[in-house]
mmJSON file of the N, C-alpha and C atoms, coordinates in Angstrom:
{"data_MODEL":{"atom_site":{
"group_PDB":["ATOM","ATOM","ATOM","ATOM","ATOM","ATOM","ATOM","ATOM","ATOM","ATOM","ATOM","ATOM","ATOM","ATOM","ATOM","ATOM","ATOM","ATOM","ATOM","ATOM","ATOM","ATOM","ATOM","ATOM","ATOM","ATOM","ATOM","ATOM","ATOM","ATOM","ATOM","ATOM","ATOM","ATOM","ATOM","ATOM","ATOM","ATOM","ATOM","ATOM","ATOM","ATOM","ATOM","ATOM","ATOM","ATOM","ATOM","ATOM","ATOM","ATOM","ATOM","ATOM","ATOM","ATOM","ATOM","ATOM","ATOM","ATOM","ATOM","ATOM","ATOM","ATOM","ATOM","ATOM","ATOM","ATOM","ATOM","ATOM","ATOM","ATOM","ATOM","ATOM","ATOM","ATOM","ATOM","ATOM","ATOM","ATOM","ATOM","ATOM","ATOM","ATOM","ATOM","ATOM","ATOM","ATOM","ATOM","ATOM","ATOM","ATOM","ATOM","ATOM","ATOM","ATOM","ATOM","ATOM","ATOM","ATOM","ATOM","ATOM","ATOM","ATOM","ATOM","ATOM","ATOM","ATOM","ATOM","ATOM","ATOM","ATOM","ATOM","ATOM","ATOM","ATOM","ATOM","ATOM","ATOM","ATOM","ATOM","ATOM","ATOM","ATOM","ATOM","ATOM","ATOM","ATOM","ATOM","ATOM","ATOM","ATOM","ATOM","ATOM","ATOM","ATOM","ATOM","ATOM","ATOM","ATOM","ATOM","ATOM","ATOM","ATOM","ATOM","ATOM","ATOM","ATOM","ATOM","ATOM","ATOM","ATOM","ATOM","ATOM","ATOM","ATOM","ATOM","ATOM","ATOM","ATOM","ATOM","ATOM","ATOM","ATOM","ATOM","ATOM","ATOM","ATOM","ATOM","ATOM","ATOM","ATOM","ATOM","ATOM","ATOM","ATOM","ATOM","ATOM","ATOM","ATOM","ATOM","ATOM","ATOM","ATOM","ATOM","ATOM","ATOM","ATOM","ATOM","ATOM","ATOM","ATOM","ATOM","ATOM","ATOM","ATOM","ATOM","ATOM","ATOM","ATOM"],
"id":[1,2,3,4,5,6,7,8,9,10,11,12,13,14,15,16,17,18,19,20,21,22,23,24,25,26,27,28,29,30,31,32,33,34,35,36,37,38,39,40,41,42,43,44,45,46,47,48,49,50,51,52,53,54,55,56,57,58,59,60,61,62,63,64,65,66,67,68,69,70,71,72,73,74,75,76,77,78,79,80,81,82,83,84,85,86,87,88,89,90,91,92,93,94,95,96,97,98,99,100,101,102,103,104,105,106,107,108,109,110,111,112,113,114,115,116,117,118,119,120,121,122,123,124,125,126,127,128,129,130,131,132,133,134,135,136,137,138,139,140,141,142,143,144,145,146,147,148,149,150,151,152,153,154,155,156,157,158,159,160,161,162,163,164,165,166,167,168,169,170,171,172,173,174,175,176,177,178,179,180,181,182,183,184,185,186,187,188,189,190,191,192,193,194,195,196,197,198],
"type_symbol":["N","C","C","N","C","C","N","C","C","N","C","C","N","C","C","N","C","C","N","C","C","N","C","C","N","C","C","N","C","C","N","C","C","N","C","C","N","C","C","N","C","C","N","C","C","N","C","C","N","C","C","N","C","C","N","C","C","N","C","C","N","C","C","N","C","C","N","C","C","N","C","C","N","C","C","N","C","C","N","C","C","N","C","C","N","C","C","N","C","C","N","C","C","N","C","C","N","C","C","N","C","C","N","C","C","N","C","C","N","C","C","N","C","C","N","C","C","N","C","C","N","C","C","N","C","C","N","C","C","N","C","C","N","C","C","N","C","C","N","C","C","N","C","C","N","C","C","N","C","C","N","C","C","N","C","C","N","C","C","N","C","C","N","C","C","N","C","C","N","C","C","N","C","C","N","C","C","N","C","C","N","C","C","N","C","C","N","C","C","N","C","C","N","C","C","N","C","C"],
"label_atom_id":["N","CA","C","N","CA","C","N","CA","C","N","CA","C","N","CA","C","N","CA","C","N","CA","C","N","CA","C","N","CA","C","N","CA","C","N","CA","C","N","CA","C","N","CA","C","N","CA","C","N","CA","C","N","CA","C","N","CA","C","N","CA","C","N","CA","C","N","CA","C","N","CA","C","N","CA","C","N","CA","C","N","CA","C","N","CA","C","N","CA","C","N","CA","C","N","CA","C","N","CA","C","N","CA","C","N","CA","C","N","CA","C","N","CA","C","N","CA","C","N","CA","C","N","CA","C","N","CA","C","N","CA","C","N","CA","C","N","CA","C","N","CA","C","N","CA","C","N","CA","C","N","CA","C","N","CA","C","N","CA","C","N","CA","C","N","CA","C","N","CA","C","N","CA","C","N","CA","C","N","CA","C","N","CA","C","N","CA","C","N","CA","C","N","CA","C","N","CA","C","N","CA","C","N","CA","C","N","CA","C","N","CA","C","N","CA","C","N","CA","C","N","CA","C","N","CA","C","N","CA","C"],
"label_alt_id":[null,null,null,null,null,null,null,null,null,null,null,null,null,null,null,null,null,null,null,null,null,null,null,null,null,null,null,null,null,null,null,null,null,null,null,null,null,null,null,null,null,null,null,null,null,null,null,null,null,null,null,null,null,null,null,null,null,null,null,null,null,null,null,null,null,null,null,null,null,null,null,null,null,null,null,null,null,null,null,null,null,null,null,null,null,null,null,null,null,null,null,null,null,null,null,null,null,null,null,null,null,null,null,null,null,null,null,null,null,null,null,null,null,null,null,null,null,null,null,null,null,null,null,null,null,null,null,null,null,null,null,null,null,null,null,null,null,null,null,null,null,null,null,null,null,null,null,null,null,null,null,null,null,null,null,null,null,null,null,null,null,null,null,null,null,null,null,null,null,null,null,null,null,null,null,null,null,null,null,null,null,null,null,null,null,null,null,null,null,null,null,null,null,null,null,null,null,null],
"label_comp_id":["MET","MET","MET","THR","THR","THR","ASP","ASP","ASP","THR","THR","THR","VAL","VAL","VAL","GLU","GLU","GLU","ILE","ILE","ILE","PHE","PHE","PHE","THR","THR","THR","ASP","ASP","ASP","GLY","GLY","GLY","ALA","ALA","ALA","CYS","CYS","CYS","SER","SER","SER","GLY","GLY","GLY","ASN","ASN","ASN","PRO","PRO","PRO","GLY","GLY","GLY","PRO","PRO","PRO","GLY","GLY","GLY","GLY","GLY","GLY","TRP","TRP","TRP","GLY","GLY","GLY","ALA","ALA","ALA","LEU","LEU","LEU","LEU","LEU","LEU","ARG","ARG","ARG","TYR","TYR","TYR","ARG","ARG","ARG","GLY","GLY","GLY","HIS","HIS","HIS","GLU","GLU","GLU","LYS","LYS","LYS","THR","THR","THR","PHE","PHE","PHE","SER","SER","SER","GLY","GLY","GLY","ALA","ALA","ALA","GLU","GLU","GLU","ALA","ALA","ALA","GLN","GLN","GLN","THR","THR","THR","THR","THR","THR","ASN","ASN","ASN","ASN","ASN","ASN","ARG","ARG","ARG","MET","MET","MET","GLU","GLU","GLU","LEU","LEU","LEU","MET","MET","MET","ALA","ALA","ALA","ALA","ALA","ALA","ILE","ILE","ILE","GLU","GLU","GLU","GLY","GLY","GLY","LEU","LEU","LEU","ALA","ALA","ALA","ALA","ALA","ALA","LEU","LEU","LEU","LYS","LYS","LYS","ARG","ARG","ARG","ARG","ARG","ARG","CYS","CYS","CYS","GLN","GLN","GLN","VAL","VAL","VAL","THR","THR","THR"],
"label_asym_id":["A","A","A","A","A","A","A","A","A","A","A","A","A","A","A","A","A","A","A","A","A","A","A","A","A","A","A","A","A","A","A","A","A","A","A","A","A","A","A","A","A","A","A","A","A","A","A","A","A","A","A","A","A","A","A","A","A","A","A","A","A","A","A","A","A","A","A","A","A","A","A","A","A","A","A","A","A","A","A","A","A","A","A","A","A","A","A","A","A","A","A","A","A","A","A","A","A","A","A","A","A","A","A","A","A","A","A","A","A","A","A","A","A","A","A","A","A","A","A","A","A","A","A","A","A","A","A","A","A","A","A","A","A","A","A","A","A","A","A","A","A","A","A","A","A","A","A","A","A","A","A","A","A","A","A","A","A","A","A","A","A","A","A","A","A","A","A","A","A","A","A","A","A","A","A","A","A","A","A","A","A","A","A","A","A","A","A","A","A","A","A","A","A","A","A","A","A","A"],
"label_entity_id":["1","1","1","1","1","1","1","1","1","1","1","1","1","1","1","1","1","1","1","1","1","1","1","1","1","1","1","1","1","1","1","1","1","1","1","1","1","1","1","1","1","1","1","1","1","1","1","1","1","1","1","1","1","1","1","1","1","1","1","1","1","1","1","1","1","1","1","1","1","1","1","1","1","1","1","1","1","1","1","1","1","1","1","1","1","1","1","1","1","1","1","1","1","1","1","1","1","1","1","1","1","1","1","1","1","1","1","1","1","1","1","1","1","1","1","1","1","1","1","1","1","1","1","1","1","1","1","1","1","1","1","1","1","1","1","1","1","1","1","1","1","1","1","1","1","1","1","1","1","1","1","1","1","1","1","1","1","1","1","1","1","1","1","1","1","1","1","1","1","1","1","1","1","1","1","1","1","1","1","1","1","1","1","1","1","1","1","1","1","1","1","1","1","1","1","1","1","1"],
"label_seq_id":[1,1,1,2,2,2,3,3,3,4,4,4,5,5,5,6,6,6,7,7,7,8,8,8,9,9,9,10,10,10,11,11,11,12,12,12,13,13,13,14,14,14,15,15,15,16,16,16,17,17,17,18,18,18,19,19,19,20,20,20,21,21,21,22,22,22,23,23,23,24,24,24,25,25,25,26,26,26,27,27,27,28,28,28,29,29,29,30,30,30,31,31,31,32,32,32,33,33,33,34,34,34,35,35,35,36,36,36,37,37,37,38,38,38,39,39,39,40,40,40,41,41,41,42,42,42,43,43,43,44,44,44,45,45,45,46,46,46,47,47,47,48,48,48,49,49,49,50,50,50,51,51,51,52,52,52,53,53,53,54,54,54,55,55,55,56,56,56,57,57,57,58,58,58,59,59,59,60,60,60,61,61,61,62,62,62,63,63,63,64,64,64,65,65,65,66,66,66],
"pdbx_PDB_ins_code":[null,null,null,null,null,null,null,null,null,null,null,null,null,null,null,null,null,null,null,null,null,null,null,null,null,null,null,null,null,null,null,null,null,null,null,null,null,null,null,null,null,null,null,null,null,null,null,null,null,null,null,null,null,null,null,null,null,null,null,null,null,null,null,null,null,null,null,null,null,null,null,null,null,null,null,null,null,null,null,null,null,null,null,null,null,null,null,null,null,null,null,null,null,null,null,null,null,null,null,null,null,null,null,null,null,null,null,null,null,null,null,null,null,null,null,null,null,null,null,null,null,null,null,null,null,null,null,null,null,null,null,null,null,null,null,null,null,null,null,null,null,null,null,null,null,null,null,null,null,null,null,null,null,null,null,null,null,null,null,null,null,null,null,null,null,null,null,null,null,null,null,null,null,null,null,null,null,null,null,null,null,null,null,null,null,null,null,null,null,null,null,null,null,null,null,null,null,null],
"Cartn_x":[59.532,60.896,61.832,63.186,64.309,64.427,64.72,65.278,66.695,67.037,68.451,69.203,70.224,70.916,72.275,72.617,73.997,75.113,76.128,77.219,78.328,78.999,80.195,81.084,82.525,83.173,84.701,85.596,86.868,87.605,88.74,89.786,91.219,92.003,93.292,94.099,95.425,96.102,97.332,97.864,98.894,100.314,100.97,102.279,101.611,102.228,101.581,102.579,102.527,101.087,101.216,100.211,100.28,98.73,98.467,96.929,96.175,95.099,94.06,92.695,91.87,90.344,89.714,88.391,87.446,86.165,85.331,84.115,83.396,81.924,81.145,79.754,79.045,77.974,77.003,75.756,74.669,73.708,73.037,72.103,70.948,69.511,68.494,67.341,66.597,65.553,65.595,67.01,67.056,67.565,67.528,68.282,69.564,70.271,71.827,72.238,73.111,73.456,75.062,75.803,77.368,77.771,78.867,79.486,81.082,81.647,83.184,83.925,85.251,85.868,87.377,88.193,89.524,90.274,91.685,92.483,93.901,94.664,95.827,96.857,96.964,97.923,97.349,97.384,96.593,97.343,96.769,97.185,95.939,96.414,95.436,94.384,94.782,94.176,92.928,93.421,92.532,91.536,91.806,90.764,89.797,90.404,89.392,88.509,88.789,88.017,87.108,87.581,86.672,85.453,85.862,84.795,83.532,83.982,83.258,82.172,83.16,82.316,81.408,81.79,80.755,79.618,79.802,78.77,77.922,78.318,77.476,76.79,77.478,76.85,75.724,75.685,74.737,73.316,73.282,72.076,71.134,69.807,68.89,68.066,68.11,67.388,68.046,67.832,68.171,67.857,68.848,68.514,69.647,69.499,70.67,71.501,72.677,73.617,74.435,74.806,75.505,76.497],
"Cartn_y":[96.064,96.46,95.247,95.692,94.454,94.246,92.789,92.458,93.088,93.238,93.435,92.346,91.995,90.977,91.295,91.28,91.727,90.465,90.652,89.971,90.245,89.326,89.586,88.636,88.829,87.893,88.022,86.999,87.014,85.835,86.079,84.793,85.246,84.014,84.272,83.119,82.838,81.557,81.899,80.882,80.832,80.76,81.619,81.737,82.224,82.627,82.964,82.846,81.678,80.65,79.549,78.962,78.243,77.73,77.083,76.473,77.727,77.742,78.897,78.419,79.402,79.306,80.453,80.391,81.481,81.212,82.337,82.203,83.503,83.333,84.133,84.099,85.176,85.054,85.939,85.527,86.195,86.441,87.69,88.214,88.756,88.157,88.556,88.522,89.705,89.913,89.209,89.137,88.694,87.437,86.71,85.357,85.333,84.342,84.495,82.99,82.799,81.509,81.576,80.857,80.89,79.614,80.021,79.187,79.15,78.205,78.338,77.156,77.47,76.41,76.735,75.581,75.538,74.929,75.67,74.723,74.444,73.437,73.078,73.752,74.48,75.355,76.484,77.759,78.946,79.957,81.202,82.611,83.094,84.174,85.197,85.712,86.236,86.903,85.804,84.715,83.396,83.391,83.284,83.166,84.019,85.486,86.478,86.466,86.116,86.199,84.91,83.776,82.793,83.119,83.917,84.183,84.836,85.891,86.962,86.024,85.169,84.451,83.331,82.853,81.903,82.468,83.663,84.238,84.749,85.173,85.75,84.511,83.411,82.26,81.815,82.051,81.343,81.92,83.097,83.883,82.975,83.135,82.207,83.122,84.555,85.068,86.668,87.446,88.735,89.656,90.429,90.997,92.206,93.052,94.176,93.57,93.649,93.053,94.385,94.17,95.329,94.751],
"Cartn_z":[-98.4,-97.786,-97.692,-97.902,-97.606,-96.369,-95.923,-94.697,-94.578,-93.407,-93.093,-92.311,-92.631,-91.899,-91.441,-90.276,-89.803,-89.902,-90.505,-90.618,-89.858,-89.026,-88.264,-88.473,-88.905,-89.428,-88.968,-88.692,-88.293,-88.704,-89.187,-89.484,-88.947,-88.813,-88.178,-88.414,-88.23,-88.308,-87.449,-86.914,-86.211,-87.042,-87.303,-88.368,-89.518,-90.313,-91.467,-92.707,-93.478,-93.283,-92.028,-91.683,-90.657,-90.733,-89.48,-89.397,-88.87,-89.711,-89.2,-89.096,-88.765,-89.036,-89.165,-89.372,-89.48,-89.231,-88.586,-88.107,-88.513,-88.796,-89.209,-88.128,-87.909,-87.111,-87.843,-88.223,-88.812,-87.734,-87.851,-87.125,-87.604,-87.354,-88.077,-87.299,-86.889,-86.253,-84.692,-84.051,-82.833,-82.805,-83.922,-84.117,-84.326,-84.129,-84.406,-84.933,-85.779,-86.497,-86.57,-86.256,-86.296,-87.191,-88.106,-89.059,-88.705,-88.839,-88.729,-89.609,-89.496,-90.499,-90.017,-90.611,-90.399,-91.535,-91.688,-92.666,-91.967,-92.373,-91.823,-92.097,-93.493,-93.813,-94.646,-93.988,-95.076,-94.438,-94.793,-94.389,-93.602,-92.83,-92.347,-93.355,-94.62,-95.467,-96.011,-96.161,-96.861,-95.732,-94.427,-93.406,-93.294,-93.294,-93.271,-94.32,-95.703,-96.839,-96.712,-96.09,-96.044,-95.149,-94.125,-93.144,-93.8,-94.887,-95.493,-96.679,-97.228,-98.301,-97.699,-96.727,-96.15,-95.273,-94.725,-94.328,-95.298,-96.534,-97.522,-98.062,-98.225,-98.958,-98.056,-96.811,-96.008,-96.135,-96.682,-96.813,-97.893,-97.592,-98.21,-99.321,-99.133,-100.077,-100.277,-100.969,-101.537,-99.91,-99.472,-98.256,-98.18,-97.393,-97.237,-96.327,-95.956,-95.235,-94.422,-93.514,-92.672,-91.738],
"occupancy":[1.0,1.0,1.0,1.0,1.0,1.0,1.0,1.0,1.0,1.0,1.0,1.0,1.0,1.0,1.0,1.0,1.0,1.0,1.0,1.0,1.0,1.0,1.0,1.0,1.0,1.0,1.0,1.0,1.0,1.0,1.0,1.0,1.0,1.0,1.0,1.0,1.0,1.0,1.0,1.0,1.0,1.0,1.0,1.0,1.0,1.0,1.0,1.0,1.0,1.0,1.0,1.0,1.0,1.0,1.0,1.0,1.0,1.0,1.0,1.0,1.0,1.0,1.0,1.0,1.0,1.0,1.0,1.0,1.0,1.0,1.0,1.0,1.0,1.0,1.0,1.0,1.0,1.0,1.0,1.0,1.0,1.0,1.0,1.0,1.0,1.0,1.0,1.0,1.0,1.0,1.0,1.0,1.0,1.0,1.0,1.0,1.0,1.0,1.0,1.0,1.0,1.0,1.0,1.0,1.0,1.0,1.0,1.0,1.0,1.0,1.0,1.0,1.0,1.0,1.0,1.0,1.0,1.0,1.0,1.0,1.0,1.0,1.0,1.0,1.0,1.0,1.0,1.0,1.0,1.0,1.0,1.0,1.0,1.0,1.0,1.0,1.0,1.0,1.0,1.0,1.0,1.0,1.0,1.0,1.0,1.0,1.0,1.0,1.0,1.0,1.0,1.0,1.0,1.0,1.0,1.0,1.0,1.0,1.0,1.0,1.0,1.0,1.0,1.0,1.0,1.0,1.0,1.0,1.0,1.0,1.0,1.0,1.0,1.0,1.0,1.0,1.0,1.0,1.0,1.0,1.0,1.0,1.0,1.0,1.0,1.0,1.0,1.0,1.0,1.0,1.0,1.0,1.0,1.0,1.0,1.0,1.0,1.0],
"B_iso_or_equiv":[0.0,0.0,0.0,0.0,0.0,0.0,0.0,0.0,0.0,0.0,0.0,0.0,0.0,0.0,0.0,0.0,0.0,0.0,0.0,0.0,0.0,0.0,0.0,0.0,0.0,0.0,0.0,0.0,0.0,0.0,0.0,0.0,0.0,0.0,0.0,0.0,0.0,0.0,0.0,0.0,0.0,0.0,0.0,0.0,0.0,0.0,0.0,0.0,0.0,0.0,0.0,0.0,0.0,0.0,0.0,0.0,0.0,0.0,0.0,0.0,0.0,0.0,0.0,0.0,0.0,0.0,0.0,0.0,0.0,0.0,0.0,0.0,0.0,0.0,0.0,0.0,0.0,0.0,0.0,0.0,0.0,0.0,0.0,0.0,0.0,0.0,0.0,0.0,0.0,0.0,0.0,0.0,0.0,0.0,0.0,0.0,0.0,0.0,0.0,0.0,0.0,0.0,0.0,0.0,0.0,0.0,0.0,0.0,0.0,0.0,0.0,0.0,0.0,0.0,0.0,0.0,0.0,0.0,0.0,0.0,0.0,0.0,0.0,0.0,0.0,0.0,0.0,0.0,0.0,0.0,0.0,0.0,0.0,0.0,0.0,0.0,0.0,0.0,0.0,0.0,0.0,0.0,0.0,0.0,0.0,0.0,0.0,0.0,0.0,0.0,0.0,0.0,0.0,0.0,0.0,0.0,0.0,0.0,0.0,0.0,0.0,0.0,0.0,0.0,0.0,0.0,0.0,0.0,0.0,0.0,0.0,0.0,0.0,0.0,0.0,0.0,0.0,0.0,0.0,0.0,0.0,0.0,0.0,0.0,0.0,0.0,0.0,0.0,0.0,0.0,0.0,0.0,0.0,0.0,0.0,0.0,0.0,0.0],
"pdbx_formal_charge":[null,null,null,null,null,null,null,null,null,null,null,null,null,null,null,null,null,null,null,null,null,null,null,null,null,null,null,null,null,null,null,null,null,null,null,null,null,null,null,null,null,null,null,null,null,null,null,null,null,null,null,null,null,null,null,null,null,null,null,null,null,null,null,null,null,null,null,null,null,null,null,null,null,null,null,null,null,null,null,null,null,null,null,null,null,null,null,null,null,null,null,null,null,null,null,null,null,null,null,null,null,null,null,null,null,null,null,null,null,null,null,null,null,null,null,null,null,null,null,null,null,null,null,null,null,null,null,null,null,null,null,null,null,null,null,null,null,null,null,null,null,null,null,null,null,null,null,null,null,null,null,null,null,null,null,null,null,null,null,null,null,null,null,null,null,null,null,null,null,null,null,null,null,null,null,null,null,null,null,null,null,null,null,null,null,null,null,null,null,null,null,null,null,null,null,null,null,null],
"auth_seq_id":[1,1,1,2,2,2,3,3,3,4,4,4,5,5,5,6,6,6,7,7,7,8,8,8,9,9,9,10,10,10,11,11,11,12,12,12,13,13,13,14,14,14,15,15,15,16,16,16,17,17,17,18,18,18,19,19,19,20,20,20,21,21,21,22,22,22,23,23,23,24,24,24,25,25,25,26,26,26,27,27,27,28,28,28,29,29,29,30,30,30,31,31,31,32,32,32,33,33,33,34,34,34,35,35,35,36,36,36,37,37,37,38,38,38,39,39,39,40,40,40,41,41,41,42,42,42,43,43,43,44,44,44,45,45,45,46,46,46,47,47,47,48,48,48,49,49,49,50,50,50,51,51,51,52,52,52,53,53,53,54,54,54,55,55,55,56,56,56,57,57,57,58,58,58,59,59,59,60,60,60,61,61,61,62,62,62,63,63,63,64,64,64,65,65,65,66,66,66],
"auth_comp_id":["MET","MET","MET","THR","THR","THR","ASP","ASP","ASP","THR","THR","THR","VAL","VAL","VAL","GLU","GLU","GLU","ILE","ILE","ILE","PHE","PHE","PHE","THR","THR","THR","ASP","ASP","ASP","GLY","GLY","GLY","ALA","ALA","ALA","CYS","CYS","CYS","SER","SER","SER","GLY","GLY","GLY","ASN","ASN","ASN","PRO","PRO","PRO","GLY","GLY","GLY","PRO","PRO","PRO","GLY","GLY","GLY","GLY","GLY","GLY","TRP","TRP","TRP","GLY","GLY","GLY","ALA","ALA","ALA","LEU","LEU","LEU","LEU","LEU","LEU","ARG","ARG","ARG","TYR","TYR","TYR","ARG","ARG","ARG","GLY","GLY","GLY","HIS","HIS","HIS","GLU","GLU","GLU","LYS","LYS","LYS","THR","THR","THR","PHE","PHE","PHE","SER","SER","SER","GLY","GLY","GLY","ALA","ALA","ALA","GLU","GLU","GLU","ALA","ALA","ALA","GLN","GLN","GLN","THR","THR","THR","THR","THR","THR","ASN","ASN","ASN","ASN","ASN","ASN","ARG","ARG","ARG","MET","MET","MET","GLU","GLU","GLU","LEU","LEU","LEU","MET","MET","MET","ALA","ALA","ALA","ALA","ALA","ALA","ILE","ILE","ILE","GLU","GLU","GLU","GLY","GLY","GLY","LEU","LEU","LEU","ALA","ALA","ALA","ALA","ALA","ALA","LEU","LEU","LEU","LYS","LYS","LYS","ARG","ARG","ARG","ARG","ARG","ARG","CYS","CYS","CYS","GLN","GLN","GLN","VAL","VAL","VAL","THR","THR","THR"],
"auth_asym_id":["A","A","A","A","A","A","A","A","A","A","A","A","A","A","A","A","A","A","A","A","A","A","A","A","A","A","A","A","A","A","A","A","A","A","A","A","A","A","A","A","A","A","A","A","A","A","A","A","A","A","A","A","A","A","A","A","A","A","A","A","A","A","A","A","A","A","A","A","A","A","A","A","A","A","A","A","A","A","A","A","A","A","A","A","A","A","A","A","A","A","A","A","A","A","A","A","A","A","A","A","A","A","A","A","A","A","A","A","A","A","A","A","A","A","A","A","A","A","A","A","A","A","A","A","A","A","A","A","A","A","A","A","A","A","A","A","A","A","A","A","A","A","A","A","A","A","A","A","A","A","A","A","A","A","A","A","A","A","A","A","A","A","A","A","A","A","A","A","A","A","A","A","A","A","A","A","A","A","A","A","A","A","A","A","A","A","A","A","A","A","A","A","A","A","A","A","A","A"],
"auth_atom_id":["N","CA","C","N","CA","C","N","CA","C","N","CA","C","N","CA","C","N","CA","C","N","CA","C","N","CA","C","N","CA","C","N","CA","C","N","CA","C","N","CA","C","N","CA","C","N","CA","C","N","CA","C","N","CA","C","N","CA","C","N","CA","C","N","CA","C","N","CA","C","N","CA","C","N","CA","C","N","CA","C","N","CA","C","N","CA","C","N","CA","C","N","CA","C","N","CA","C","N","CA","C","N","CA","C","N","CA","C","N","CA","C","N","CA","C","N","CA","C","N","CA","C","N","CA","C","N","CA","C","N","CA","C","N","CA","C","N","CA","C","N","CA","C","N","CA","C","N","CA","C","N","CA","C","N","CA","C","N","CA","C","N","CA","C","N","CA","C","N","CA","C","N","CA","C","N","CA","C","N","CA","C","N","CA","C","N","CA","C","N","CA","C","N","CA","C","N","CA","C","N","CA","C","N","CA","C","N","CA","C","N","CA","C","N","CA","C","N","CA","C","N","CA","C","N","CA","C","N","CA","C"],
"pdbx_PDB_model_num":[1,1,1,1,1,1,1,1,1,1,1,1,1,1,1,1,1,1,1,1,1,1,1,1,1,1,1,1,1,1,1,1,1,1,1,1,1,1,1,1,1,1,1,1,1,1,1,1,1,1,1,1,1,1,1,1,1,1,1,1,1,1,1,1,1,1,1,1,1,1,1,1,1,1,1,1,1,1,1,1,1,1,1,1,1,1,1,1,1,1,1,1,1,1,1,1,1,1,1,1,1,1,1,1,1,1,1,1,1,1,1,1,1,1,1,1,1,1,1,1,1,1,1,1,1,1,1,1,1,1,1,1,1,1,1,1,1,1,1,1,1,1,1,1,1,1,1,1,1,1,1,1,1,1,1,1,1,1,1,1,1,1,1,1,1,1,1,1,1,1,1,1,1,1,1,1,1,1,1,1,1,1,1,1,1,1,1,1,1,1,1,1,1,1,1,1,1,1]
}}}
């Protein structure tokens, strides 16, 4: 059976472009881990994508993601 991990992400910036940040929350069997980052000059699309990329990169083994 494949493990299932939930990943929640968001990204935003003030101005477009402007300073921005991203966040990702991973939930697995009742445990949660958060990741976040920021850029001095970016776009909202870059921050949304970074959240998804970093969330997926944090996975340690093959699993189902929802």
